C-alpha cells in the first residue's frame, strides 16, 4: 500500500529528520521552510559578516524550533591573510580593469550605491576565522564546508556537538576529507549550480560511496525529481543535497531579482554555462550577456579568487541594483530545466517525496523470476 510507506534512510535517524533531502539556500526563510517540510535546510552564509551569521542563525532557530538545520561556509585554501581590498586591487592587471570599464560603458551601468555581495568584504583568513567563531558559538546543528574542510575547523565543530559535512567533486579529495573527520560527504557532480567540478553526478556518486566506507554520502548536482532521488539511493547515496530546486520557491523570492526569476523559469538544462568570471573558480550559472561577454575573443582570462571577486564585485551589485537586464544572472544547475513555476517549499518537498516513493516501489518491475 503506497501511502503506508515512508521515504527513509539511516541519515534520517542520525540527524532526526523525516526525509533524506537536504536543501542549500542563501535565504533564511527558505532554509527554515526546508527543515519545517521534513528535510534538512542549510544556510549559505559565506558572504555574511559574523554578526549577521549570529543573527540569521538565531532567526532560523526561531522559525524551526527544535528541528535541525545547518550552515555552510566556503573555506578555500590560499586566501590572503587580511581583509584588505587595496592590497588586492593593486595587483589587478590594467587589462582586466579596462575590460570591466568597457562592459560598464557598453551597458551604461550606473555606479552602485555600495559594495556588491562579493565586495562587502574580501575573502581572507581573518574574516573566515571570525565567521567560524560565529558558527561555533551558535546552536546550529550542522557545519558544512562548501570548499575546503580544514581539520582544525571540523574538529572544533564536532567538539561543539555539531554534525560536520564537506562537499567534494572528485575522488582525489576523498582521503583528505575523510582524514579531516567529517560525518557526512556530499558528492557534488558537474551538473550542479554554482561552484562545481568536472565529473558528472552519475560518474561521481558510486565512486565516492565506495571510497567513503562508513561515512554516509549525499548525492548533489542535477537532482530535480523523485526519480533522481531514487537513482541517487540506488547509487548508494543515503540522501540528496539540492540547491537549484529552491531558487524558484515562494519563500526564496525576496532574495531573487525578478529578472532572475524570469530567466530561471525560461531556462532549460542546456542554458547554463560554467564560467570563472563570477568568482575566479568554476561556477555554473544561467547563460546571459554576462557569461557571453567573458567568453568573447577580446575578454581576458578571469583572475583567481579573490582577485576576480574584487574586480567584478561592485559591478555585479550595480547590475542588479540598476536592473541591467541583459547582464542580470544567477547561479543555477542543469536541473533548472525542471523548475518552471514558483511554488512553496512544502509543495516541492511533497512532490519529491511522493515521486521518490512511487519510483522506488516500481523498481521491482525490472526483476523477473527465472
Ligand atoms: C545559486 C547557488 C549558490 C550556491 N552557493 C553555494 C555556496 O555558497 N556554498 C556551497 O557549499 N554550495 C553552494 N551551492 C551549491 C549547492 O550547495 C549544491 O551543491 C548544488 O546546488 C547542488 O546541485 P543542484 O544545483 O543541481 O541542485 C550553490 C548553488 C546555487 C544554485
Coordinates of C-alpha atoms and ligand atoms in Angstrom, one line a residue:
X1 CA 0.0 0.0 0.0
X2 CA 1.8 3.1 -1.3
X3 CA 0.7 5.6 1.4
X4 CA 1.8 3.3 4.2
X5 CA 5.5 3.5 3.2
X6 CA 7.6 6.5 4.0
X7 CA 10.8 7.6 2.4
X8 CA 13.7 6.9 4.8
X9 CA 17.4 6.2 5.0
X10 CA 19.8 5.9 8.0
X11 CA 20.7 9.6 7.9
X12 CA 17.1 10.4 8.9
X13 CA 17.7 8.7 12.3
X14 CA 21.3 10.0 12.5
X15 CA 20.1 13.6 12.1
X16 CA 16.5 13.4 13.4
X17 CA 14.8 14.4 10.1
X18 CA 11.8 13.0 8.3
X19 CA 13.2 12.8 4.7
X20 CA 16.8 12.4 3.5
X21 CA 16.5 15.6 1.4
X22 CA 19.0 18.4 2.2
X23 CA 18.4 21.8 0.8
X24 CA 21.0 24.5 0.4
X25 CA 19.9 28.2 0.2
X26 CA 21.2 31.7 0.9
X27 CA 17.8 32.7 2.4
X28 CA 16.7 32.4 6.0
X29 CA 13.0 31.8 5.1
X30 CA 13.9 29.1 2.5
X31 CA 16.2 27.2 4.9
X32 CA 13.6 27.2 7.6
X33 CA 10.9 26.1 5.2
X34 CA 13.0 23.1 4.0
X35 CA 13.6 22.0 7.6
X36 CA 10.0 22.5 8.5
X37 CA 8.9 20.5 5.5
X38 CA 10.8 17.5 6.9
X39 CA 14.1 17.9 5.1
X40 CA 17.3 19.5 6.3
X41 CA 17.8 23.1 5.5
X42 CA 21.4 24.5 5.2
X43 CA 22.1 28.3 5.2
X44 CA 24.7 29.5 2.8
X45 CA 26.5 32.1 5.0
X46 CA 29.8 32.5 3.3
X47 CA 29.2 36.1 2.2
X48 CA 27.7 37.2 5.6
X49 CA 29.5 39.2 8.3
X50 CA 30.0 37.3 11.6
X51 CA 27.3 39.4 13.4
X52 CA 24.9 38.6 10.5
X53 CA 25.7 34.9 10.9
X54 CA 24.9 35.1 14.6
X55 CA 21.6 36.9 14.0
X56 CA 20.4 34.9 11.0
X57 CA 21.1 31.5 12.6
X58 CA 19.1 32.7 15.6
X59 CA 16.3 33.7 13.3
X60 CA 16.3 30.3 11.6
X61 CA 16.2 28.7 15.1
X62 CA 13.3 30.8 16.0
X63 CA 11.5 29.6 12.8
X64 CA 12.3 25.8 13.2
X65 CA 12.2 25.3 16.9
X66 CA 14.0 22.1 17.8
X67 CA 14.2 20.8 14.3
X68 CA 17.8 20.6 12.9
X69 CA 19.4 22.8 10.3
X70 CA 22.9 23.6 9.1
X71 CA 25.1 26.4 8.0
X72 CA 27.6 26.4 5.1
X73 CA 30.9 28.3 4.7
X74 CA 33.2 28.2 1.8
X75 CA 36.8 27.9 3.1
X76 CA 39.1 27.8 0.1
X77 CA 42.8 27.4 1.0
X78 CA 45.3 30.1 0.0
X79 CA 43.2 33.2 0.7
X80 CA 45.0 36.4 1.8
X81 CA 45.6 36.9 5.5
X82 CA 43.8 40.2 5.9
X83 CA 40.6 41.8 4.7
X84 CA 42.4 44.4 2.5
X85 CA 40.8 45.5 -0.7
X86 CA 43.5 48.0 -1.6
X87 CA 46.2 45.3 -1.5
X88 CA 44.3 43.1 -3.9
X89 CA 43.3 46.0 -6.2
X90 CA 46.9 46.9 -6.5
X91 CA 47.6 43.5 -8.1
X92 CA 44.8 43.5 -10.6
X93 CA 46.2 43.9 -14.2
X94 CA 45.2 47.0 -16.2
X95 CA 43.8 44.8 -19.0
X96 CA 41.2 43.4 -16.6
X97 CA 40.2 46.8 -15.2
X98 CA 39.9 48.2 -18.8
X99 CA 37.7 45.2 -19.8
X100 CA 35.3 45.8 -16.9
X101 CA 35.2 49.5 -17.7
X102 CA 34.3 48.7 -21.3
X103 CA 31.4 46.5 -20.0
X104 CA 30.2 49.3 -17.8
X105 CA 30.3 51.8 -20.7
X106 CA 28.7 49.4 -23.2
X107 CA 25.7 48.7 -20.9
X108 CA 25.7 52.2 -19.3
X109 CA 25.8 50.7 -15.8
X110 CA 25.5 53.5 -13.2
X111 CA 27.6 53.2 -10.1
X112 CA 26.3 51.1 -7.2
X113 CA 25.3 52.8 -4.0
X114 CA 27.6 50.5 -2.1
X115 CA 29.8 47.4 -2.5
X116 CA 28.3 44.3 -4.1
X117 CA 27.7 40.9 -2.5
X118 CA 31.3 39.8 -3.4
X119 CA 32.9 43.0 -2.3
X120 CA 31.1 43.7 1.0
X121 CA 34.3 42.2 2.5
X122 CA 37.3 40.5 0.9
X123 CA 37.6 36.8 1.5
X124 CA 40.6 36.4 3.8
X125 CA 41.8 34.1 6.6
X126 CA 40.9 36.9 9.0
X127 CA 37.2 37.1 8.1
X128 CA 36.9 33.3 7.8
X129 CA 38.2 32.9 11.4
X130 CA 35.5 35.3 12.6
X131 CA 32.8 33.6 10.6
X132 CA 33.8 30.2 12.0
X133 CA 33.7 31.6 15.5
X134 CA 30.2 32.9 15.0
X135 CA 29.1 29.4 13.8
X136 CA 30.8 27.6 16.7
X137 CA 29.1 29.9 19.2
X138 CA 25.7 29.3 17.7
X139 CA 23.4 26.4 18.3
X140 CA 23.2 25.4 14.6
X141 CA 23.2 21.6 14.3
X142 CA 25.4 21.1 11.3
X143 CA 28.5 22.8 9.9
X144 CA 29.0 22.3 6.2
X145 CA 32.2 23.2 4.2
X146 CA 31.4 24.2 0.7
X147 CA 35.1 24.3 -0.5
X148 CA 37.9 23.0 1.7
X149 CA 37.5 21.2 5.1
X150 CA 40.3 22.3 7.4
X151 CA 40.7 19.5 10.0
X152 CA 41.0 22.0 12.9
X153 CA 37.7 23.6 12.0
X154 CA 36.0 20.2 11.6
X155 CA 37.4 19.2 15.0
X156 CA 36.2 22.4 16.7
X157 CA 32.7 22.0 15.2
X158 CA 32.5 18.4 16.3
X159 CA 33.7 19.4 19.8
X160 CA 30.7 21.7 19.9
X161 CA 28.4 18.8 19.1
X162 CA 27.8 19.8 15.5
X163 CA 27.5 17.3 12.7
X164 CA 30.1 18.1 10.1
X165 CA 29.9 17.8 6.3
X166 CA 32.0 18.6 3.3
X167 CA 31.1 18.9 -0.4
X168 CA 33.6 17.3 -2.8
X169 CA 33.6 16.8 -6.5
X170 CA 36.4 14.4 -7.1
X171 CA 37.7 11.1 -5.7
X172 CA 41.1 12.9 -5.3
X173 CA 39.7 14.9 -2.4
X174 CA 38.2 11.9 -0.6
X175 CA 41.2 10.8 1.5
X176 CA 41.9 14.3 2.8
X177 CA 38.2 14.9 3.6
X178 CA 37.9 11.7 5.5
X179 CA 41.1 12.4 7.4
X180 CA 39.6 15.7 8.4
X181 CA 36.9 13.7 10.3
X182 CA 33.7 14.8 8.6
X183 CA 30.5 13.0 9.5
X184 CA 28.9 13.2 6.0
X185 CA 30.0 13.8 2.5
X186 CA 28.2 15.5 -0.4
X187 CA 29.3 14.1 -3.7
X188 CA 28.6 17.1 -5.9
X189 CA 28.7 16.4 -9.7
X190 CA 29.3 18.6 -12.7
X191 CA 25.5 19.3 -13.3
X192 CA 25.4 21.3 -10.1
X193 CA 24.7 25.0 -9.7
X194 CA 27.4 27.5 -8.7
X195 CA 31.0 26.2 -7.9
X196 CA 31.3 22.8 -9.5
X197 CA 33.9 20.3 -10.7
X198 CA 34.4 18.4 -14.0
X199 CA 32.9 15.0 -13.1
X200 CA 29.3 14.2 -13.8
X201 CA 27.0 13.2 -10.9
X202 CA 26.4 9.6 -12.3
X203 CA 30.2 9.0 -12.6
X204 CA 31.0 10.6 -9.3
X205 CA 28.4 9.3 -6.7
X206 CA 29.1 5.5 -6.8
X207 CA 32.9 6.1 -6.7
X208 CA 32.6 8.3 -3.7
X209 CA 30.1 6.0 -2.0
X210 CA 32.7 3.2 -2.3
X211 CA 35.6 5.3 -1.2
X212 CA 33.7 6.8 1.8
X213 CA 33.4 3.5 3.7
X214 CA 31.0 4.0 6.7
X215 CA 30.7 7.7 6.1
X216 CA 27.3 8.4 4.5
X217 CA 27.3 10.2 1.1
X218 CA 24.6 12.5 -0.2
X219 CA 24.3 13.0 -4.0
X220 CA 24.2 16.5 -5.4
X221 CA 24.1 18.0 -8.9
X222 CA 21.1 17.6 -11.2
X223 CA 18.7 16.3 -8.6
X224 CA 15.3 17.7 -9.5
X225 CA 12.7 15.0 -9.2
X226 CA 11.8 11.9 -7.2
X227 CA 13.2 9.8 -10.0
X228 CA 16.6 11.4 -9.4
X229 CA 16.3 10.8 -5.7
X230 CA 15.5 7.1 -6.3
X231 CA 18.5 6.9 -8.6
X232 CA 20.8 8.5 -6.0
X233 CA 19.7 5.9 -3.4
X234 CA 20.3 3.2 -6.0
X235 CA 23.8 4.5 -6.5
X236 CA 24.4 4.0 -2.8
X237 CA 23.8 7.6 -1.6
X238 CA 21.9 7.9 1.7
X239 CA 20.1 11.1 0.5
X240 CA 20.3 14.1 -1.8
X241 CA 21.6 17.7 -1.4
X242 CA 19.8 20.2 -3.7
X243 CA 20.4 23.8 -4.5
X244 CA 18.8 24.9 -7.7
X245 CA 15.4 23.5 -6.8
X246 CA 14.8 26.1 -4.1
X247 CA 15.6 29.2 -6.2
X248 CA 12.1 29.3 -7.6
X249 CA 10.2 28.7 -4.4
X250 CA 7.8 31.3 -2.9
X251 CA 10.0 31.7 0.2
X252 CA 13.1 32.5 -1.9
X253 CA 11.6 35.3 -3.9
X254 CA 12.6 38.1 -1.5
X255 CA 16.1 37.0 -2.3
X256 CA 15.9 36.7 -6.0
X257 CA 15.9 39.6 -8.5
X258 CA 12.6 39.3 -10.5
X259 CA 14.6 39.3 -13.8
X260 CA 16.4 36.2 -12.5
X261 CA 13.2 34.5 -11.6
X262 CA 12.0 35.0 -15.2
X263 CA 15.3 33.8 -16.6
X264 CA 15.3 30.7 -14.4
X265 CA 11.7 29.9 -15.4
X266 CA 12.6 30.2 -19.1
X267 CA 15.9 28.3 -18.8
X268 CA 16.3 24.7 -20.0
X269 CA 19.1 22.3 -19.0
X270 CA 21.1 23.4 -21.9
X271 CA 21.0 27.1 -20.9
X272 CA 23.6 27.0 -18.2
X273 CA 27.4 27.5 -18.6
X274 CA 30.4 27.2 -16.4
X275 CA 32.4 30.4 -16.1
X276 CA 35.2 31.6 -13.9
X277 CA 34.0 35.2 -14.4
X278 CA 31.9 35.2 -11.3
X279 CA 34.3 34.4 -8.5
X280 CA 37.5 33.1 -10.1
X281 CA 36.5 29.4 -9.6
X282 CA 34.4 27.4 -12.0
X283 CA 30.8 28.5 -11.4
X284 CA 27.7 27.2 -13.2
X285 CA 25.1 29.9 -14.0
X286 CA 22.4 30.7 -16.5
X287 CA 23.9 31.9 -19.8
X288 CA 23.4 35.7 -20.2
X289 CA 25.1 38.7 -21.6
X290 CA 27.5 38.4 -18.6
X291 CA 28.8 35.0 -19.3
X292 CA 28.9 35.7 -23.1
X293 CA 30.9 38.9 -22.5
X294 CA 33.6 36.9 -20.7
X295 CA 33.6 34.2 -23.4
X296 CA 34.2 36.7 -26.2
X297 CA 37.5 36.8 -28.0
X298 CA 38.5 40.1 -26.5
X299 CA 37.9 39.0 -22.9
X300 CA 40.8 38.4 -20.6
X301 CA 41.0 35.2 -18.7
X302 CA 39.2 35.7 -15.3
X303 CA 41.5 36.1 -12.3
X304 CA 41.9 33.8 -9.4
X305 CA 39.7 34.0 -6.3
X306 CA 39.6 36.5 -4.5
X307 CA 41.0 38.8 -7.3
X308 CA 38.1 38.2 -9.6
X309 CA 35.7 38.9 -6.7
X310 CA 37.3 42.3 -6.2
X311 CA 37.4 43.0 -10.0
X312 CA 33.7 42.4 -10.6
X313 CA 32.0 42.5 -7.2
X314 CA 30.9 46.1 -7.3
X315 CA 29.7 45.8 -10.9
X316 CA 27.7 42.7 -10.1
X317 CA 26.0 44.7 -7.3
X318 CA 25.3 47.6 -9.7
X319 CA 23.9 45.3 -12.4
X320 CA 21.1 44.1 -10.0
X321 CA 20.6 47.5 -8.3
X322 CA 20.1 49.3 -11.6
X323 CA 18.2 46.5 -13.4
X324 CA 20.7 46.0 -16.3
X325 CA 18.5 43.2 -17.7
X326 CA 20.9 41.6 -20.2
X327 CA 23.7 41.1 -17.5
X328 CA 21.5 40.0 -14.6
X329 CA 22.2 36.4 -13.9
X330 CA 22.0 33.7 -11.2
X331 CA 24.0 30.6 -10.3
X332 CA 21.9 27.5 -11.3
X333 CA 22.5 23.9 -12.2
X334 CA 21.3 21.9 -15.2
X335 CA 18.3 20.8 -13.1
X336 CA 16.9 24.3 -13.8
X337 CA 15.1 22.8 -16.8
X338 CA 12.7 21.0 -14.4
X339 CA 11.6 24.1 -12.5
X340 CA 9.2 26.3 -14.4
X341 CA 7.0 28.0 -11.8
X342 CA 7.1 29.5 -8.4
X343 CA 5.8 27.1 -5.7
X344 CA 6.2 26.8 -2.0
X345 CA 9.0 24.7 -0.5
X346 CA 6.4 22.4 1.1
X347 CA 4.9 21.7 -2.4
X348 CA 8.3 21.0 -3.9
X349 CA 9.1 18.7 -0.9
X350 CA 5.8 16.8 -1.0
X351 CA 6.1 16.2 -4.7
X352 CA 9.7 15.0 -4.4
X353 CA 8.8 12.6 -1.6
X354 CA 5.7 11.2 -3.3
X355 CA 7.6 10.6 -6.6
X356 CA 10.5 9.0 -4.9
X357 CA 8.3 6.5 -3.1
X358 CA 6.4 5.7 -6.3
X359 CA 9.7 5.2 -8.3
X360 CA 11.3 3.0 -5.6
X361 CA 8.2 0.9 -5.4
X362 CA 8.1 0.5 -9.2
X363 CA 11.6 -0.7 -9.5
X364 CA 10.7 -4.4 -8.8
X365 CA 9.3 -4.5 -12.3
X366 CA 12.8 -4.8 -13.6
X367 CA 13.3 -8.1 -11.8
X368 CA 11.6 -11.2 -13.3
X369 CA 11.5 -14.7 -11.9
X370 CA 13.7 -17.2 -13.7
Ligands
LIG1 C1 22.8 30.0 -6.6 C2 23.6 28.9 -5.9 C3 24.6 29.3 -5.0 C4 25.3 28.3 -4.3 N1 26.3 28.7 -3.4 C5 26.9 27.7 -2.7 C6 27.7 28.1 -1.5 O1 27.9 29.3 -1.2 N2 28.3 27.1 -0.8 C7 28.1 25.8 -1.2 O2 28.6 24.9 -0.5 N3 27.3 25.4 -2.2 C8 26.7 26.4 -2.9 N4 25.9 26.0 -4.0 C9 25.9 24.6 -4.4 C10 24.8 23.8 -3.6 O3 25.2 23.6 -2.3 C11 24.5 22.4 -4.2 O4 25.7 21.6 -4.0 C12 24.1 22.4 -5.6 O5 23.2 23.4 -5.9 C13 23.6 21.1 -6.0 O6 23.3 21.0 -7.3 P1 21.9 21.5 -8.0 O7 22.0 22.9 -8.1 O8 21.8 20.7 -9.3 O9 20.8 21.1 -7.0 C14 25.1 27.0 -4.6 C15 24.2 26.6 -5.6 C16 23.4 27.5 -6.2 C17 22.3 27.1 -7.2

